JSON list of N, CA and C in Angstrom, two decimals:
[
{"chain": "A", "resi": 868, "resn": "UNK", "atom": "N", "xyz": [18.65, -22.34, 0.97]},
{"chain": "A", "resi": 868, "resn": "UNK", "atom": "CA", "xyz": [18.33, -20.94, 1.20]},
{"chain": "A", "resi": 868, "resn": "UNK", "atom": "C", "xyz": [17.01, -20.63, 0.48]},
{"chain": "A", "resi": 869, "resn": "UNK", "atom": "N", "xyz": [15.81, -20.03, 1.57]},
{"chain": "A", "resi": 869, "resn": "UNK", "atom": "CA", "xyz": [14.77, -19.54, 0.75]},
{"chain": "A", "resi": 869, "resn": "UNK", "atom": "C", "xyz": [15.12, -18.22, -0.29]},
{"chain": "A", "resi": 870, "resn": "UNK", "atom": "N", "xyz": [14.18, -18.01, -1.11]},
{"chain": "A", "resi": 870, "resn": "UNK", "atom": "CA", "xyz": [14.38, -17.54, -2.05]},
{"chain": "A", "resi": 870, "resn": "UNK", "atom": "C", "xyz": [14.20, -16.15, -1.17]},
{"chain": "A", "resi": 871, "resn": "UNK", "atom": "N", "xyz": [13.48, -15.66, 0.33]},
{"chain": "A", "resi": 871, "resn": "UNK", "atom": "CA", "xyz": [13.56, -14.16, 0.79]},
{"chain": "A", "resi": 871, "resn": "UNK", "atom": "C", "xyz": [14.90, -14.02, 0.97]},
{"chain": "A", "resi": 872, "resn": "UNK", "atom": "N", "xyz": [15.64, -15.13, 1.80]},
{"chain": "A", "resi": 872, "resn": "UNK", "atom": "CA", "xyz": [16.57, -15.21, 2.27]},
{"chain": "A", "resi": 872, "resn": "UNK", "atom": "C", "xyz": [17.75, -14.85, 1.22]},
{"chain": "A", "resi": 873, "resn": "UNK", "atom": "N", "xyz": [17.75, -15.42, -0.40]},
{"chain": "A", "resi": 873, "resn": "UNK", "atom": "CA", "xyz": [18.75, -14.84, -1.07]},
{"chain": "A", "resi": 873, "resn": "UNK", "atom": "C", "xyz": [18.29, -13.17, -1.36]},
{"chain": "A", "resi": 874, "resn": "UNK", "atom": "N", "xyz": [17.23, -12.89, -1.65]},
{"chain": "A", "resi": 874, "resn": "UNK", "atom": "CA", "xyz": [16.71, -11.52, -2.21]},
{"chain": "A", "resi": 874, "resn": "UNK", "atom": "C", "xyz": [17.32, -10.35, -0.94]},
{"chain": "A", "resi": 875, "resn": "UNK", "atom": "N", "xyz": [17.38, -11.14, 0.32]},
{"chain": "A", "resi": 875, "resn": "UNK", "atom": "CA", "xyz": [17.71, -10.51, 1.51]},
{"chain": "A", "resi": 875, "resn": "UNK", "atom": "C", "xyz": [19.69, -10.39, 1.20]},
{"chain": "A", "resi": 876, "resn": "UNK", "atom": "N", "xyz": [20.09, -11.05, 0.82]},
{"chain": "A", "resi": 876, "resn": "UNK", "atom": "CA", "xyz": [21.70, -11.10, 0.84]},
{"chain": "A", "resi": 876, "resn": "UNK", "atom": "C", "xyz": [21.69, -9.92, -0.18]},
{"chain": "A", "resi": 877, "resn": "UNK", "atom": "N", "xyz": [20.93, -10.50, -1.26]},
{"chain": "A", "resi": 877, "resn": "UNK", "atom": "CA", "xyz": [21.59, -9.42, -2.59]},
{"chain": "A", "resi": 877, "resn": "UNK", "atom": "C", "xyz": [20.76, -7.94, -2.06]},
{"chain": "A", "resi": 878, "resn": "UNK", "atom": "N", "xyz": [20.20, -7.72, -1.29]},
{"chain": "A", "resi": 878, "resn": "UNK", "atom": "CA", "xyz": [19.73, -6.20, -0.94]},
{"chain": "A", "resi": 878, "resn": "UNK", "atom": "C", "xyz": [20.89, -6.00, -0.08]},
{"chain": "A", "resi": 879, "resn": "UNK", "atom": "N", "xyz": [21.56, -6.99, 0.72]},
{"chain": "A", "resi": 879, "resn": "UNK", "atom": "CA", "xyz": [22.43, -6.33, 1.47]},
{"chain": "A", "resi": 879, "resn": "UNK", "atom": "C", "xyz": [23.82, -6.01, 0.47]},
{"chain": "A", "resi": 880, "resn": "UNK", "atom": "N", "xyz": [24.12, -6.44, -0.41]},
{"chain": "A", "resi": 880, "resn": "UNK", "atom": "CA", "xyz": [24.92, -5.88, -1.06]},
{"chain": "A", "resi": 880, "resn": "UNK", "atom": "C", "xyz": [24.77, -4.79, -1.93]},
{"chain": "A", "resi": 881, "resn": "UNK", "atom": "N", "xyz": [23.80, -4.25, -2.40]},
{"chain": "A", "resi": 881, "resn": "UNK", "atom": "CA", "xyz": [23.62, -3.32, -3.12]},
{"chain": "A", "resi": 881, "resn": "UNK", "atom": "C", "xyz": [24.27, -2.04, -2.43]},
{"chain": "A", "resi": 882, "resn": "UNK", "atom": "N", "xyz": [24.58, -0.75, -3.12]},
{"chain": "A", "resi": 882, "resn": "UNK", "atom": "CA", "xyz": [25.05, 0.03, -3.21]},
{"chain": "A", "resi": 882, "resn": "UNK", "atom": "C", "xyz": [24.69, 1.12, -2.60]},
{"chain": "A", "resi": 883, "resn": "UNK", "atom": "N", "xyz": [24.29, 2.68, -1.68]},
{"chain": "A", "resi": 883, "resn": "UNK", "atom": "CA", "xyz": [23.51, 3.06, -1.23]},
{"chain": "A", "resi": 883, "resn": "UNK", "atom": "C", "xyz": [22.61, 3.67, -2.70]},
{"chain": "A", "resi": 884, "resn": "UNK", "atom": "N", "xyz": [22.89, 3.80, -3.45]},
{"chain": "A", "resi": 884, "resn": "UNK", "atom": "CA", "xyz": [22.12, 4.33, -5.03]},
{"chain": "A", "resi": 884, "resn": "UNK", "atom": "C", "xyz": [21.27, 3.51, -5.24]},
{"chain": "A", "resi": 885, "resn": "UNK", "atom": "N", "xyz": [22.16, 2.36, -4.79]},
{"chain": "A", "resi": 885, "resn": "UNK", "atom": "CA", "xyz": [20.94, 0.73, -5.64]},
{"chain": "A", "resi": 885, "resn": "UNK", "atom": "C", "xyz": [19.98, 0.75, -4.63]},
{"chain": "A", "resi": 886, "resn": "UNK", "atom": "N", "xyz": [20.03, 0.94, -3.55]},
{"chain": "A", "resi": 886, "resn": "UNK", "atom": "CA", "xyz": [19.13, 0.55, -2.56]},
{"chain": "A", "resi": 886, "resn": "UNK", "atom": "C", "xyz": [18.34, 1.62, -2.62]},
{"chain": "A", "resi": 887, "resn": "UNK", "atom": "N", "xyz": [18.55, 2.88, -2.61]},
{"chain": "A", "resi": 887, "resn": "UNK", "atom": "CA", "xyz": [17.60, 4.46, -2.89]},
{"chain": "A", "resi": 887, "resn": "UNK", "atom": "C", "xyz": [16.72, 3.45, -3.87]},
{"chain": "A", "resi": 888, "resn": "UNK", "atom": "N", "xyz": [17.44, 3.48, -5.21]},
{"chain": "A", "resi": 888, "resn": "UNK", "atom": "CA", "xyz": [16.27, 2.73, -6.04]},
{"chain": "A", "resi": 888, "resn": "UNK", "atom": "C", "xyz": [15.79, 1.95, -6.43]},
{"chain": "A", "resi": 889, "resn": "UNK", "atom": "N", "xyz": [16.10, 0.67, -5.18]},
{"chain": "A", "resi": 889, "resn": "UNK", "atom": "CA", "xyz": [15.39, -0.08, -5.05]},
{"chain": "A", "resi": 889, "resn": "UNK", "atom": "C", "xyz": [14.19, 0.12, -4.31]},
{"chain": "A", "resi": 890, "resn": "UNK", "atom": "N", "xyz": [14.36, 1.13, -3.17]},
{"chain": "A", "resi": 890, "resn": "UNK", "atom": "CA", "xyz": [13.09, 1.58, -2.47]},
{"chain": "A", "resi": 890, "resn": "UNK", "atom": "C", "xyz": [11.95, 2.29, -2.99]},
{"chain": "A", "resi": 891, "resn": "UNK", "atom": "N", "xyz": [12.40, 3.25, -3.83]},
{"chain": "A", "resi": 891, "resn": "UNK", "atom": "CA", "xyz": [11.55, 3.98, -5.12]},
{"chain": "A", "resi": 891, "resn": "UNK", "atom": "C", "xyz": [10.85, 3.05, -5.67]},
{"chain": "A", "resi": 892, "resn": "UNK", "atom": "N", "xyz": [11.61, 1.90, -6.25]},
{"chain": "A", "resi": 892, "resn": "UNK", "atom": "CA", "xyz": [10.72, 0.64, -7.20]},
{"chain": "A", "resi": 892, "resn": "UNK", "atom": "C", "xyz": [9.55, 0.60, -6.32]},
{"chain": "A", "resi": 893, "resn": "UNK", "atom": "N", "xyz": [10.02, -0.47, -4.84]},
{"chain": "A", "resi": 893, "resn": "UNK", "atom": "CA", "xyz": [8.85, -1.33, -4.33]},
{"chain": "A", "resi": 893, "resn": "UNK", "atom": "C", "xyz": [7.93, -0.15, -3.68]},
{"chain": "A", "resi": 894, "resn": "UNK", "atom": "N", "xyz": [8.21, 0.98, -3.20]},
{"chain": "A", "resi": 894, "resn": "UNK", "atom": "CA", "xyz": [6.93, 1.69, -2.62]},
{"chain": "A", "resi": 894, "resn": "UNK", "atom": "C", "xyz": [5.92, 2.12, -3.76]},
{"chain": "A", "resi": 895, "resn": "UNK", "atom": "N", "xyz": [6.91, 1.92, -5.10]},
{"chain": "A", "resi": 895, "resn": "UNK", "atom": "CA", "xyz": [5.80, 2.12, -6.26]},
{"chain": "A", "resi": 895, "resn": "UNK", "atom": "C", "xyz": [4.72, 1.08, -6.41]},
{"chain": "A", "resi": 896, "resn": "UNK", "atom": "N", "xyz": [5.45, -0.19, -6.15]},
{"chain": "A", "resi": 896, "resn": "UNK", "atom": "CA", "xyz": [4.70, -1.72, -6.66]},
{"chain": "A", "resi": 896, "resn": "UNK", "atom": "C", "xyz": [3.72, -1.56, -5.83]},
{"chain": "A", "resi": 897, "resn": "UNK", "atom": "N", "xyz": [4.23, -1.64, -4.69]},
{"chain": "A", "resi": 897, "resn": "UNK", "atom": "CA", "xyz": [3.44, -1.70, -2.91]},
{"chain": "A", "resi": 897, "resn": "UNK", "atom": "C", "xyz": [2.33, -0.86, -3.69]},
{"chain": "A", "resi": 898, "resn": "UNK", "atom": "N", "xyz": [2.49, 0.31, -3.94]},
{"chain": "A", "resi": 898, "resn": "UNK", "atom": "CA", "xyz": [1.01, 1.00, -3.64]},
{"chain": "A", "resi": 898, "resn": "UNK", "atom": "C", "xyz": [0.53, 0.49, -4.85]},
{"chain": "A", "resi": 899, "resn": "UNK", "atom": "N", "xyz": [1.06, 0.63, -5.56]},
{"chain": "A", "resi": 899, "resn": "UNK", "atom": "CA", "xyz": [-0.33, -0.15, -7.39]},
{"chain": "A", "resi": 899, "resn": "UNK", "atom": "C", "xyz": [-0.89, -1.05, -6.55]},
{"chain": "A", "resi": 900, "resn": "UNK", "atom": "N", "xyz": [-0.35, -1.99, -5.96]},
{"chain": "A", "resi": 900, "resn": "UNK", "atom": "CA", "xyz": [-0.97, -3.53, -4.93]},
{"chain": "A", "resi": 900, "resn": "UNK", "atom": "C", "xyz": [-2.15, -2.89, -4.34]},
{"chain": "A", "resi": 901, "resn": "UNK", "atom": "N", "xyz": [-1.94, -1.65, -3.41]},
{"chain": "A", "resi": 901, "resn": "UNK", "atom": "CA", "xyz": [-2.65, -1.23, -2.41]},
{"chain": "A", "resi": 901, "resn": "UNK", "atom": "C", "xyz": [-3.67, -0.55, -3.44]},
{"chain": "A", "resi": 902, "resn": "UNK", "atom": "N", "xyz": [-3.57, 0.09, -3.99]},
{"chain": "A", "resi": 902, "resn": "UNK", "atom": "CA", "xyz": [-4.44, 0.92, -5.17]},
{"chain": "A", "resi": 902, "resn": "UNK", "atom": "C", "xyz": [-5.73, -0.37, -5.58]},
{"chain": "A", "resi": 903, "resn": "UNK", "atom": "N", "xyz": [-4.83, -1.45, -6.49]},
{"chain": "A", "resi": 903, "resn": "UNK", "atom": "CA", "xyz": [-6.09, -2.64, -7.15]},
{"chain": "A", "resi": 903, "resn": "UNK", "atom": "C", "xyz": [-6.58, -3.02, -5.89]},
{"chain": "A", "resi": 904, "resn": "UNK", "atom": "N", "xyz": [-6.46, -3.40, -4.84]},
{"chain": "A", "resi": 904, "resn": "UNK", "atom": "CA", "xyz": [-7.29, -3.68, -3.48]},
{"chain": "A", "resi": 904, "resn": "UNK", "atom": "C", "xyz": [-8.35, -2.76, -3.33]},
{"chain": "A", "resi": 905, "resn": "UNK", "atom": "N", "xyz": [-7.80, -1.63, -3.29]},
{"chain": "A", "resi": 905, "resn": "UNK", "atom": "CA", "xyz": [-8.84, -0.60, -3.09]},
{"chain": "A", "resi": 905, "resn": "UNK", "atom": "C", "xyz": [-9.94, -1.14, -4.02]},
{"chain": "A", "resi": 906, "resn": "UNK", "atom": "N", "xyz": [-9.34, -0.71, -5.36]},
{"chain": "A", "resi": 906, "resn": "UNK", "atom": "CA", "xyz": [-10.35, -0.93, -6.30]},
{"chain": "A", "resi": 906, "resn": "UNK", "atom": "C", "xyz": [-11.33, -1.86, -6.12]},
{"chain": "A", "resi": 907, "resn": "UNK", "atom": "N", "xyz": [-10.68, -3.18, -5.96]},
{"chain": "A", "resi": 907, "resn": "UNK", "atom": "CA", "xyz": [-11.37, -4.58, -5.92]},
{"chain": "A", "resi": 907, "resn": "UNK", "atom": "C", "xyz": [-12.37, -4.55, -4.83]},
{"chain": "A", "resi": 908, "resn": "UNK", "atom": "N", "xyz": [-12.02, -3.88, -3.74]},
{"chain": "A", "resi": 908, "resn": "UNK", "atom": "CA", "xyz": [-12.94, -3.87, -3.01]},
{"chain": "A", "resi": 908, "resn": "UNK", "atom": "C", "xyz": [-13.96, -2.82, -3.11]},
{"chain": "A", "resi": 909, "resn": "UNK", "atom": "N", "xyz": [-13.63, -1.74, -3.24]},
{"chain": "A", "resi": 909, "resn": "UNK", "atom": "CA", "xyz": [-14.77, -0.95, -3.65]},
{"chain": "A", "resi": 909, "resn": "UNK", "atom": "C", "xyz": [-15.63, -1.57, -4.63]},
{"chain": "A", "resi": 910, "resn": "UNK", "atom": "N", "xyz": [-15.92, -2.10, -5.92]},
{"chain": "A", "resi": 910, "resn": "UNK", "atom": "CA", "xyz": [-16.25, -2.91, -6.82]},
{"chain": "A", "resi": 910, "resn": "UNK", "atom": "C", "xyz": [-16.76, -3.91, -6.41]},
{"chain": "A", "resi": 911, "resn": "UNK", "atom": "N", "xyz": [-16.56, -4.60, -5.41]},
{"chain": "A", "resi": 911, "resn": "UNK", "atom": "CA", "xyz": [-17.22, -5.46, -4.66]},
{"chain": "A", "resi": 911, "resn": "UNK", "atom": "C", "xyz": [-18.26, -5.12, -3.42]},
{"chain": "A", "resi": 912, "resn": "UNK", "atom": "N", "xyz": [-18.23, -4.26, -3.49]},
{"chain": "A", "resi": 912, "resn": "UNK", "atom": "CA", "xyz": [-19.02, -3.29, -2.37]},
{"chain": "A", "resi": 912, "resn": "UNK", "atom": "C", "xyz": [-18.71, -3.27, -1.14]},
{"chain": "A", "resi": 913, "resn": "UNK", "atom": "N", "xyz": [-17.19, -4.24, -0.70]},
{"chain": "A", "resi": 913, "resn": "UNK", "atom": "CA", "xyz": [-16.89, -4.36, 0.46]},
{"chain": "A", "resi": 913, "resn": "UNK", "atom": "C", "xyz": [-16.83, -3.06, 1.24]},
{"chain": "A", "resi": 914, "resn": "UNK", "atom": "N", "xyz": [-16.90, -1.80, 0.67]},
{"chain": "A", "resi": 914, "resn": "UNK", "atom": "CA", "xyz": [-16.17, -0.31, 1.04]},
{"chain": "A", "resi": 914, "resn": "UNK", "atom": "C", "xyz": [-17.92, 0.48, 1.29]},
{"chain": "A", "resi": 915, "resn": "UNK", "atom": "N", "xyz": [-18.73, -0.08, 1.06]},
{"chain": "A", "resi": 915, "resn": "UNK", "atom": "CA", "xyz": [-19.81, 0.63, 1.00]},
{"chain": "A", "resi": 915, "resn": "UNK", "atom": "C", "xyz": [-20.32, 0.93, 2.34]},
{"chain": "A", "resi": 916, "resn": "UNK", "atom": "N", "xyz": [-20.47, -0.04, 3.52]},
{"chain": "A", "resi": 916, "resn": "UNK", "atom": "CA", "xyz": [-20.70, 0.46, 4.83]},
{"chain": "A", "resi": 916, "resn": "UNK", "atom": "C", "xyz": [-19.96, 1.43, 5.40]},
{"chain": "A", "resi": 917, "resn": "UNK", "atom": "N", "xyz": [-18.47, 1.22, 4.84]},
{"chain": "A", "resi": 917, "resn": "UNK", "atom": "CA", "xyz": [-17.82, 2.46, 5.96]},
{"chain": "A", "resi": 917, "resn": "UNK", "atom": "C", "xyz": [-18.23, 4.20, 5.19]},
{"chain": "A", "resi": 918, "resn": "UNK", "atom": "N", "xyz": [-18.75, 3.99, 3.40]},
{"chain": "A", "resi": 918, "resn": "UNK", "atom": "CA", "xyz": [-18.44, 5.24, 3.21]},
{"chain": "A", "resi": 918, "resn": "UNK", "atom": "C", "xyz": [-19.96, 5.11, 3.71]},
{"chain": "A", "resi": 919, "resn": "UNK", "atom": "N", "xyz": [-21.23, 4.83, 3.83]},
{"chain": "A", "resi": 919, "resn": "UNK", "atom": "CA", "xyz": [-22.54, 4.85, 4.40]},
{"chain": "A", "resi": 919, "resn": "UNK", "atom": "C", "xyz": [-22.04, 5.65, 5.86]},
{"chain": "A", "resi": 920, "resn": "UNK", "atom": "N", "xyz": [-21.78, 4.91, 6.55]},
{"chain": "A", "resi": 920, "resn": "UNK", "atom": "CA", "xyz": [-20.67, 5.74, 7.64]},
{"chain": "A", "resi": 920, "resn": "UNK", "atom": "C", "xyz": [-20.34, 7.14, 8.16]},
{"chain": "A", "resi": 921, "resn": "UNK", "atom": "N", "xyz": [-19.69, 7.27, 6.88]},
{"chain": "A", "resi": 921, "resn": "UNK", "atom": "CA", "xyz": [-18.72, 8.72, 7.33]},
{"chain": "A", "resi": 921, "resn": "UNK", "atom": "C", "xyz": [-19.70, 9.37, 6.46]},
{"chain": "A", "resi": 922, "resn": "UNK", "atom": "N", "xyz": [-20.33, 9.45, 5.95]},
{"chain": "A", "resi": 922, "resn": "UNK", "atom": "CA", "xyz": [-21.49, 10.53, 5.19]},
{"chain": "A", "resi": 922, "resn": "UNK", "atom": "C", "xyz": [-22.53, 10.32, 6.44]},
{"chain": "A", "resi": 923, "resn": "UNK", "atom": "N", "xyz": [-22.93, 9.23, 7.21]},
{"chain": "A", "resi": 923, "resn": "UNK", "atom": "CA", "xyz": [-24.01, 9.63, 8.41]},
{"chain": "A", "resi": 923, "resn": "UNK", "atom": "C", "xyz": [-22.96, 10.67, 9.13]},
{"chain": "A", "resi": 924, "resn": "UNK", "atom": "N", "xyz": [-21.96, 10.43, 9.95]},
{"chain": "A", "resi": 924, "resn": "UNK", "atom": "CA", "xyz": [-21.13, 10.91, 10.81]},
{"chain": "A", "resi": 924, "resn": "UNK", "atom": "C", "xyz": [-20.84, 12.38, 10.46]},
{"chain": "A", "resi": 925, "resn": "UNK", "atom": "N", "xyz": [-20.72, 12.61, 8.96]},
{"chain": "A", "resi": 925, "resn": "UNK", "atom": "CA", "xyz": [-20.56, 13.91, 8.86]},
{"chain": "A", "resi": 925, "resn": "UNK", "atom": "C", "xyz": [-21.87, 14.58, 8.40]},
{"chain": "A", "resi": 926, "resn": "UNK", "atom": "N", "xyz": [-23.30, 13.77, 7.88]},
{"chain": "A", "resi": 926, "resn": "UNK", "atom": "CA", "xyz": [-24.30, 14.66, 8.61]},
{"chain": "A", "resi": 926, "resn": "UNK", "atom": "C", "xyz": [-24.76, 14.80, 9.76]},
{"chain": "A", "resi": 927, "resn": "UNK", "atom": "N", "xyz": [-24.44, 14.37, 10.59]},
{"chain": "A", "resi": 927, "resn": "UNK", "atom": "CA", "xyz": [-24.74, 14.43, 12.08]},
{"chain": "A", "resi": 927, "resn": "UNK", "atom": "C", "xyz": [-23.64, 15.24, 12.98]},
{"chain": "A", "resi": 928, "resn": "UNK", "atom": "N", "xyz": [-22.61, 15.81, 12.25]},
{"chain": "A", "resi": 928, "resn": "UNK", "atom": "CA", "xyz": [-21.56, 16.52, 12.55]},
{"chain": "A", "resi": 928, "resn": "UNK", "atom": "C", "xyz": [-20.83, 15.76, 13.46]},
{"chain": "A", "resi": 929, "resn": "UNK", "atom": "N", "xyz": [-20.61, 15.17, 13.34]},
{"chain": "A", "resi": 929, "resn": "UNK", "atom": "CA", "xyz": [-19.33, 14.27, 13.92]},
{"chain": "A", "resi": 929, "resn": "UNK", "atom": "C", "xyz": [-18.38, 14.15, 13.30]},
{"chain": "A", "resi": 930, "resn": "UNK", "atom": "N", "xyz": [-17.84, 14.99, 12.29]},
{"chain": "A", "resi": 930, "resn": "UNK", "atom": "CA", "xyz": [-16.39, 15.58, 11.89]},
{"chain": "A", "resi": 930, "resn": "UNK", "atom": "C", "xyz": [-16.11, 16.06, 12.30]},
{"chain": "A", "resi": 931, "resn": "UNK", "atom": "N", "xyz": [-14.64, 16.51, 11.98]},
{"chain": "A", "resi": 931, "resn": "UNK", "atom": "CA", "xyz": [-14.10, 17.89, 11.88]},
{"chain": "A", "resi": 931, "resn": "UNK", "atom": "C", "xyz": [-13.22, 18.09, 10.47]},
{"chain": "A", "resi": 932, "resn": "UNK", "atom": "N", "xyz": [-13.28, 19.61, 10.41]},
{"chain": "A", "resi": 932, "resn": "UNK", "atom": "CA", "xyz": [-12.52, 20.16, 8.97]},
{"chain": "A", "resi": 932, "resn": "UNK", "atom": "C", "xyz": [-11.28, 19.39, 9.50]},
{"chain": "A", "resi": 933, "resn": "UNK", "atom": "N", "xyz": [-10.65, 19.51, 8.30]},
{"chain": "A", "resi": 933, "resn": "UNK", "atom": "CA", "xyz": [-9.25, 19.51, 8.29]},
{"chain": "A", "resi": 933, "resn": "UNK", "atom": "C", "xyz": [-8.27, 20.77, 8.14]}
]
């Protein structure tokens, strides 16, 4: 048994409480993950064309408010 495959059994046994907070945990982890990506890439300048981008697009008015 892979190791998703046991992590998958023992989620199916958990409790509906355990599982509420088990979901709380990982959407926390998930986004810190998604957060240092951001970071890393911004910092790397990978993020710099799209914001070059949306600052042309919204001086040229090709927004809209929100």
């Amino acid at each position: 048994m892979s190791k998703i495959e046991a992590i998958e059994e023992q989620i199916k046994a958990l409790s509906a409480e355990e599982l509420a907070q088990l979901r709380e945990w990982f959407l926390e982890f998930d986004w810190a993950l998604w957060d240092r990506q951001i970071e890393r890439d911004s910092a790397s300048g990978k993020l710099d064309a799209l914001a070059e981008r949306a600052l042309r697009d919204h001086a040229t008015g090709k927004t809209t408010p929100i």
